[in-house]
Structure formats: C-alpha cells, structure tokens
Short mmCIF file of C-alpha atoms in Angstrom, two decimals:
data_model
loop_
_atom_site.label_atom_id
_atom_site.label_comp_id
_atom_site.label_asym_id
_atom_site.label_seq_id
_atom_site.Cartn_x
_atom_site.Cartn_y
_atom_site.Cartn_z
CA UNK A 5 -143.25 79.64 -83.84
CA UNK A 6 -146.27 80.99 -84.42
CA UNK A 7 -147.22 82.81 -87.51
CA UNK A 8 -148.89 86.40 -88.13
CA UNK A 9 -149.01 87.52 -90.94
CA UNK A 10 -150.52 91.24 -92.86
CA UNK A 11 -151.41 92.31 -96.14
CA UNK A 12 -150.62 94.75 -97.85
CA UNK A 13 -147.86 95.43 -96.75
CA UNK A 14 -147.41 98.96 -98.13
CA UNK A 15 -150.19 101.15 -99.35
CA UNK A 16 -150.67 104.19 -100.82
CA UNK A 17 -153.73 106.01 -101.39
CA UNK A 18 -155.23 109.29 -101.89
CA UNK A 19 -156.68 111.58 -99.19
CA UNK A 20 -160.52 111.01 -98.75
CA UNK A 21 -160.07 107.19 -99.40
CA UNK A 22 -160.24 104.15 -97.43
CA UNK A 23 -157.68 101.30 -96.72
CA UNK A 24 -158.03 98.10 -94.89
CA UNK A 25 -155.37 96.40 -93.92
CA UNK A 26 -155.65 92.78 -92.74
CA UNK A 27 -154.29 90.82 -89.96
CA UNK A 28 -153.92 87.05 -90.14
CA UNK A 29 -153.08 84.52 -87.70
CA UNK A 30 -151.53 81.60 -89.94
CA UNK A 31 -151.06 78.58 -87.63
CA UNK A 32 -152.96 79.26 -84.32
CA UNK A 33 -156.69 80.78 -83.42
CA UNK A 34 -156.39 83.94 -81.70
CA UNK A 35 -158.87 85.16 -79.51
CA UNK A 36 -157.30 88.36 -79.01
CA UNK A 37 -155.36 90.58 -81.23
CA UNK A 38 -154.03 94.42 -81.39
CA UNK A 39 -153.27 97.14 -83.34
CA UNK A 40 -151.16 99.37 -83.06
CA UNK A 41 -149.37 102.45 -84.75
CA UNK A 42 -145.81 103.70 -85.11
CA UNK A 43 -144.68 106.82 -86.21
CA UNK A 44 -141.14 107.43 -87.46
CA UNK A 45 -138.82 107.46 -85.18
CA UNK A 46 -141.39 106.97 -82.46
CA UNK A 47 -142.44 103.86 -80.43
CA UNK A 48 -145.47 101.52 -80.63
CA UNK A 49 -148.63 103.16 -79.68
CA UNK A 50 -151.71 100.68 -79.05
CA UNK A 51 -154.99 102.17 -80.42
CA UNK A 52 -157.04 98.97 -79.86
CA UNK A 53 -157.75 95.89 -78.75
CA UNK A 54 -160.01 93.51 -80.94
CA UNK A 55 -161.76 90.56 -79.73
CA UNK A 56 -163.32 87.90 -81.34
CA UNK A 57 -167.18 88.64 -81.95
CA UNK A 58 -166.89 91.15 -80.07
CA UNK A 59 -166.81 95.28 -80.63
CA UNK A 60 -162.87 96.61 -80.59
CA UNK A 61 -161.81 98.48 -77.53
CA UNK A 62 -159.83 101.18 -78.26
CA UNK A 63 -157.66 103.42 -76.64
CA UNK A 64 -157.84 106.67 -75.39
CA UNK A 65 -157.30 109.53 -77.89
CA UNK A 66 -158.01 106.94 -80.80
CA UNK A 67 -160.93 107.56 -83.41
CA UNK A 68 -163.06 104.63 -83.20
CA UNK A 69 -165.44 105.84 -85.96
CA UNK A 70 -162.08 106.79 -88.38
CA UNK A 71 -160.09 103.44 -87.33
CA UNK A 72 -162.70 100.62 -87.94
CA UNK A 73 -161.68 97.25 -86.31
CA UNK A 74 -163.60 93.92 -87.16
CA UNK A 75 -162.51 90.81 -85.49
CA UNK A 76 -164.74 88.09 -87.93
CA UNK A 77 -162.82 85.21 -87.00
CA UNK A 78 -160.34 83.71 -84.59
CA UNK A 79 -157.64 84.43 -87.44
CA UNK A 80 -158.96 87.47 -89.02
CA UNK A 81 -158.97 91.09 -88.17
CA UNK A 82 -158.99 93.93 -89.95
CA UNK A 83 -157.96 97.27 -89.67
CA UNK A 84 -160.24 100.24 -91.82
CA UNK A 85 -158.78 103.49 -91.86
CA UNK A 86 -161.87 105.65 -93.47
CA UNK A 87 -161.44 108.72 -95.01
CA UNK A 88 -157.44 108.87 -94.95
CA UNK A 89 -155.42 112.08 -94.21
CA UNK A 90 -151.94 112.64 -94.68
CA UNK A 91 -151.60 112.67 -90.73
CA UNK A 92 -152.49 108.83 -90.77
CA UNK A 93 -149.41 107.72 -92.71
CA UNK A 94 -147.79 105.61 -90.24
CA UNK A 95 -146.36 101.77 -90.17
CA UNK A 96 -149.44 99.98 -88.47
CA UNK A 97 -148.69 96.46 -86.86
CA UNK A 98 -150.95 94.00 -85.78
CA UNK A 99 -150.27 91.29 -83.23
CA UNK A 100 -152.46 88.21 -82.11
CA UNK A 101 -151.88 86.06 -78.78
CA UNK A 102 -152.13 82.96 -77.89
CA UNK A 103 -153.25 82.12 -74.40
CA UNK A 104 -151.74 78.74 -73.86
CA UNK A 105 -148.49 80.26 -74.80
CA UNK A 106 -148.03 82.42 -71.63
CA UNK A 107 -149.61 85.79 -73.17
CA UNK A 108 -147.26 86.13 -75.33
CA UNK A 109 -147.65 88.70 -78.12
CA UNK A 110 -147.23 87.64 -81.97
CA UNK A 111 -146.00 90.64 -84.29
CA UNK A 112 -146.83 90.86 -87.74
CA UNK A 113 -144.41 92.47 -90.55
CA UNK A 114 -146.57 95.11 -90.40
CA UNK A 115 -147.94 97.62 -92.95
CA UNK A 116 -146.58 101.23 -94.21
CA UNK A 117 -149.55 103.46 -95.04
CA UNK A 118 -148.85 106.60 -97.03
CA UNK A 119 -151.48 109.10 -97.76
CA UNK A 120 -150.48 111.25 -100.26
CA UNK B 204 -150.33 102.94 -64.55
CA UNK B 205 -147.42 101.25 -66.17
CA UNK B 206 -144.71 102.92 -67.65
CA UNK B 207 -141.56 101.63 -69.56
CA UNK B 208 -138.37 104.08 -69.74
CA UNK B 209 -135.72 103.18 -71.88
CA UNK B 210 -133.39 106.22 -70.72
CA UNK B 211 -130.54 105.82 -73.74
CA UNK B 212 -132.09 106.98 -77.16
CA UNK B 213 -129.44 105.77 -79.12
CA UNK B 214 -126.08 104.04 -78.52
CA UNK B 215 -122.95 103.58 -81.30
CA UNK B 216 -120.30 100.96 -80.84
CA UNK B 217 -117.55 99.35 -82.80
CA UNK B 218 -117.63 96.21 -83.53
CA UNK B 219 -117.29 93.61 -80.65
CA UNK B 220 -117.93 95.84 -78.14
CA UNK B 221 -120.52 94.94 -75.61
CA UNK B 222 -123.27 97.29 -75.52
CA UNK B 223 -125.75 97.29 -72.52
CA UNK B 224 -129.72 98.82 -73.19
CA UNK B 225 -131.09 99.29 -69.68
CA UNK B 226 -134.86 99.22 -68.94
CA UNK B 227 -136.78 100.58 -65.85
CA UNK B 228 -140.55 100.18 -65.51
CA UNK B 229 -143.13 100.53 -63.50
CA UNK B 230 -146.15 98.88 -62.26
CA UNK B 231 -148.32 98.22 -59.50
CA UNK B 232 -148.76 94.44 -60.13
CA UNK B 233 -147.02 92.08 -58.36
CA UNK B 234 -147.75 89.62 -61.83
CA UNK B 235 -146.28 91.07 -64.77
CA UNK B 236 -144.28 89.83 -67.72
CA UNK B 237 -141.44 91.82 -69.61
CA UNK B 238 -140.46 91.35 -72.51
CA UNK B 239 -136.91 93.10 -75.54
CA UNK B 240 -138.05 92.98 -78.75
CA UNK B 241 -135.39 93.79 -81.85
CA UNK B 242 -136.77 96.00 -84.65
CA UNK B 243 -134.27 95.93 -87.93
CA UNK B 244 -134.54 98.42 -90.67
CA UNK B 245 -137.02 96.06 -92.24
CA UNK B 246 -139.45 97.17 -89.61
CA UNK B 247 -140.70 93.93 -88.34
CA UNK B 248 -140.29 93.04 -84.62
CA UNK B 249 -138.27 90.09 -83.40
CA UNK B 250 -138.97 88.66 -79.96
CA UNK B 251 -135.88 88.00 -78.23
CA UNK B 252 -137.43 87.45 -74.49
CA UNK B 253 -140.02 87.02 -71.97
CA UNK B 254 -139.87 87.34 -68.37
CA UNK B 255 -142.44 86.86 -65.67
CA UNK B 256 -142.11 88.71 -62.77
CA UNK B 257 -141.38 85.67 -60.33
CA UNK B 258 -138.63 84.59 -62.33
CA UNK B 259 -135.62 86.61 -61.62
CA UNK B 260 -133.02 83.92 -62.87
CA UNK B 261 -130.82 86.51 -65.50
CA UNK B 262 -130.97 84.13 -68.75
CA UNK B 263 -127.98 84.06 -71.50
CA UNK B 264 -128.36 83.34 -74.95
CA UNK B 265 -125.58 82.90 -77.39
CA UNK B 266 -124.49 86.84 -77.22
CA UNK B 267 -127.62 88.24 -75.51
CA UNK B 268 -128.16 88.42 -71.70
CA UNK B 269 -130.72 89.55 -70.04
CA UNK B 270 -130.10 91.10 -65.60
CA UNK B 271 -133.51 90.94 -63.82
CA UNK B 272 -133.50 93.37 -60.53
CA UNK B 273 -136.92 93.32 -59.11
CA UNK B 274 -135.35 95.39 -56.16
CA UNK B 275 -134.51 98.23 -58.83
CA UNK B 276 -137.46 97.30 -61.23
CA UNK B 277 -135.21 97.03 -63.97
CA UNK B 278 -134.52 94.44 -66.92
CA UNK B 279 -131.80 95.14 -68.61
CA UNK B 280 -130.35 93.63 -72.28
CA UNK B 281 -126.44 93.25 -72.67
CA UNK B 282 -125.07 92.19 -76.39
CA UNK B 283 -121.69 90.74 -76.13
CA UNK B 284 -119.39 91.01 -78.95
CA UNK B 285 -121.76 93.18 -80.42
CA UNK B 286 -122.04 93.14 -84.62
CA UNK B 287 -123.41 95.42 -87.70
CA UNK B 288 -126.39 92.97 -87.55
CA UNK B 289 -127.15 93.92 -84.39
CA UNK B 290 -127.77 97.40 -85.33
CA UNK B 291 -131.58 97.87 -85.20
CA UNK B 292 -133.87 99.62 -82.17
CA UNK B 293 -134.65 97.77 -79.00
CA UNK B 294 -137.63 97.81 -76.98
CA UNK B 295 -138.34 96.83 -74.12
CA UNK B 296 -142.36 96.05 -72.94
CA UNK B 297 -144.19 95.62 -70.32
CA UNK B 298 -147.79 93.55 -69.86
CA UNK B 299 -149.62 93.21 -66.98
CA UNK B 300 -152.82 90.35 -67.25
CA UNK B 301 -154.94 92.13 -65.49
CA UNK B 302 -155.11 94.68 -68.31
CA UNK B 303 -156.01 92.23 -71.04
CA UNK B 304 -152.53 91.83 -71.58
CA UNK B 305 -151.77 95.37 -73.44
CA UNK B 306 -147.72 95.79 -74.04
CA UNK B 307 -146.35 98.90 -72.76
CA UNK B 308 -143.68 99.79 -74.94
CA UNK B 309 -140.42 101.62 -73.69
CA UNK B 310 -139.30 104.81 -76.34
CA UNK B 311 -136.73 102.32 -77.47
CA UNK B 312 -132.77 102.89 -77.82
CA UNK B 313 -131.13 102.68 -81.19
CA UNK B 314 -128.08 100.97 -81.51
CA UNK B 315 -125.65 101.09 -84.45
CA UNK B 316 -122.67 98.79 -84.76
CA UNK B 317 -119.96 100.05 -86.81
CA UNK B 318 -117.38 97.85 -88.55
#
C-alpha cells in the first residue's frame, strides 16, 4: 500500500522556538495532503488542508500565521509551528491522498511535539 | 455539516468475546465514504475499511465485520473473538467529496482486551 511517511518523529524544543515537521509521500504523488492534530485522549482535529503550489487552507479556529504549511512538491509538505508554546504539544499527523485510489486517506506515523 | 458520534468511550472485554463499536453520522450528501481506522498505543493509524455510501453490502474480514444501515445512518464495527492485540482506539470517519475530501473523525471508543 501506499507509503507516508514523517520525520521527526518526536521533538522537543524550547518555548519561543520553531519546529518543522515533514510529511513525505514515499511511493505515490499526492496532490493533496492534511494535517492534523491530536491531543491526548482526544480525537483527530484537521487544521489544514495543503495543496500542491498552492497556499494551505486551514481550518477554522487554526493560526495560519503560527502553523506554517508549504506544499513544495507532490511528495513534500511541511508543517512549521513558529514560536512554540507549551499549549502546542500535541501528536501531529499528516496524511496524503491519492485520487485514483477512491479518496482514500494515507496516515503517517505521525509526530509527538513537546514544548517544554 | 457532518458529524461522526461514536456514543461508547471505552469498552473492556475478556478475551474472545465479541465486542461491537457502533457509529452514527451525519450528512447531507447522498455521496459519502466511511471509513474505521485502528489506533494502537504506538499512535499510528491503521486503515481497516472504506465504504461508499451506495454500497451497503456488510463486508467480513477474518475477525472484523463491518453492518452498513443507510436507513439508521449507521456503520458499525464488530470484532469476533476479540484479543489483547486488539486493544487500541477505534475511529470511525466520515468524508464527503464535495468538501475536498476532509475526514470527519468520530471521538473514538477505546477498547481493552483482557487476557
């Protein structure tokens, strides 16, 4: 099946900093991929939707200035959370689709972001 | 608006029970795809099934079936025989194309299998 992949996979950083997680798509071009956040004990909450060459939509409630998506290439997006607060340590997963394959959503392992 | 609700928040069994997760949604679509994913300890999500809504054939797989009511707008997951392994969270999702193909999730329903 197809392959997503992220990196890092866990990260911890300082308040004031910035991460970036990436988001790979390993054996298929992906057009469209997401983001999304889950707290503990919580679901998964979309924040945005990244396309392509094109600007990230997010959702609403989401900082689009503090959560900065770039979409470079059909197998690359990343994720840039800027100036990091405790309040942003979450597990953030990314997923990538493929259209041909009915929609369907690819997950990657995601990423566990502690700001200490 | 569509909207997921997984109603159990967590479920415990002994081994080789059968455990059933139930799912109601919502939309206003009449195409729509639903979808269980597993989510282990290790965090990462597993895909177990996809549904489109003009397909309301229930669908086995070794221990997992899934019960399609489009009259009741609900999809839910039954694990026979149930195992520790199984013990993880389950959500079920909802996508509608029309909306660029954003998964709703449900809350999810833990499940714990005890040997």
């Amino acid at each position: 099946g197809a392959v997503v992949s992220q990196h890092p996979s866990r990260v911890i950083c300082k308040s004031g900093t910035s991460v970036k997680i990436e988001c790979r798509s390993l054996d298929f071009q992906a057009t469209t991929m997401f983001w999304y956040r889950q707290f503990p004990k919580q679901s998964l909450m979309l924040m945005a939707t990244s396309n392509e060459g094109s600007k990230a939509t997010y959702e609403q409630g989401v900082e689009k200035d503090k959560f900065l998506i770039n979409h470079a290439s059909l197998t690359l997006s990343t994720l840039t959370v800027t100036s990091a607060h405790p309040e942003d340590s979450s597990f953030y997963i990314c997923s990538a689709i493929i259209l041909a394959g009915g929609y369907e959503q690819y997950f990657g392992p995601g990423t566990r972001l502690t700001v200490t | 608006a569509q909207k997921v609700t997984q109603a159990q928040t967590e479920i415990s069994v002994v081994e080789k029970e059968d455990v059933t997760l139930d799912c109601v949604y919502e939309t206003r679509d009449t195409t729509y795809y639903l979808f269980w994913y597993k989510q282990p300890p290790s965090g990462e999500l597993v895909f177990l099934i996809r549904r489109n809504s003009f397909d309301e054939q229930n669908e086995i797989s070794g221990r997992y079936s899934w019960n399609f009511q489009k009259s009741t707008s609900s999809f839910n997951f039954t694990i026979t025989a149930s195992q520790v392994v199984d013990s993880a969270v389950y959500f079920c999702a909802l996508s509608d194309p029309s909306n660029d193909y954003k998964l709703s999730f449900g809350a999810g329903t833990t499940v714990t299998v005890r040997a």
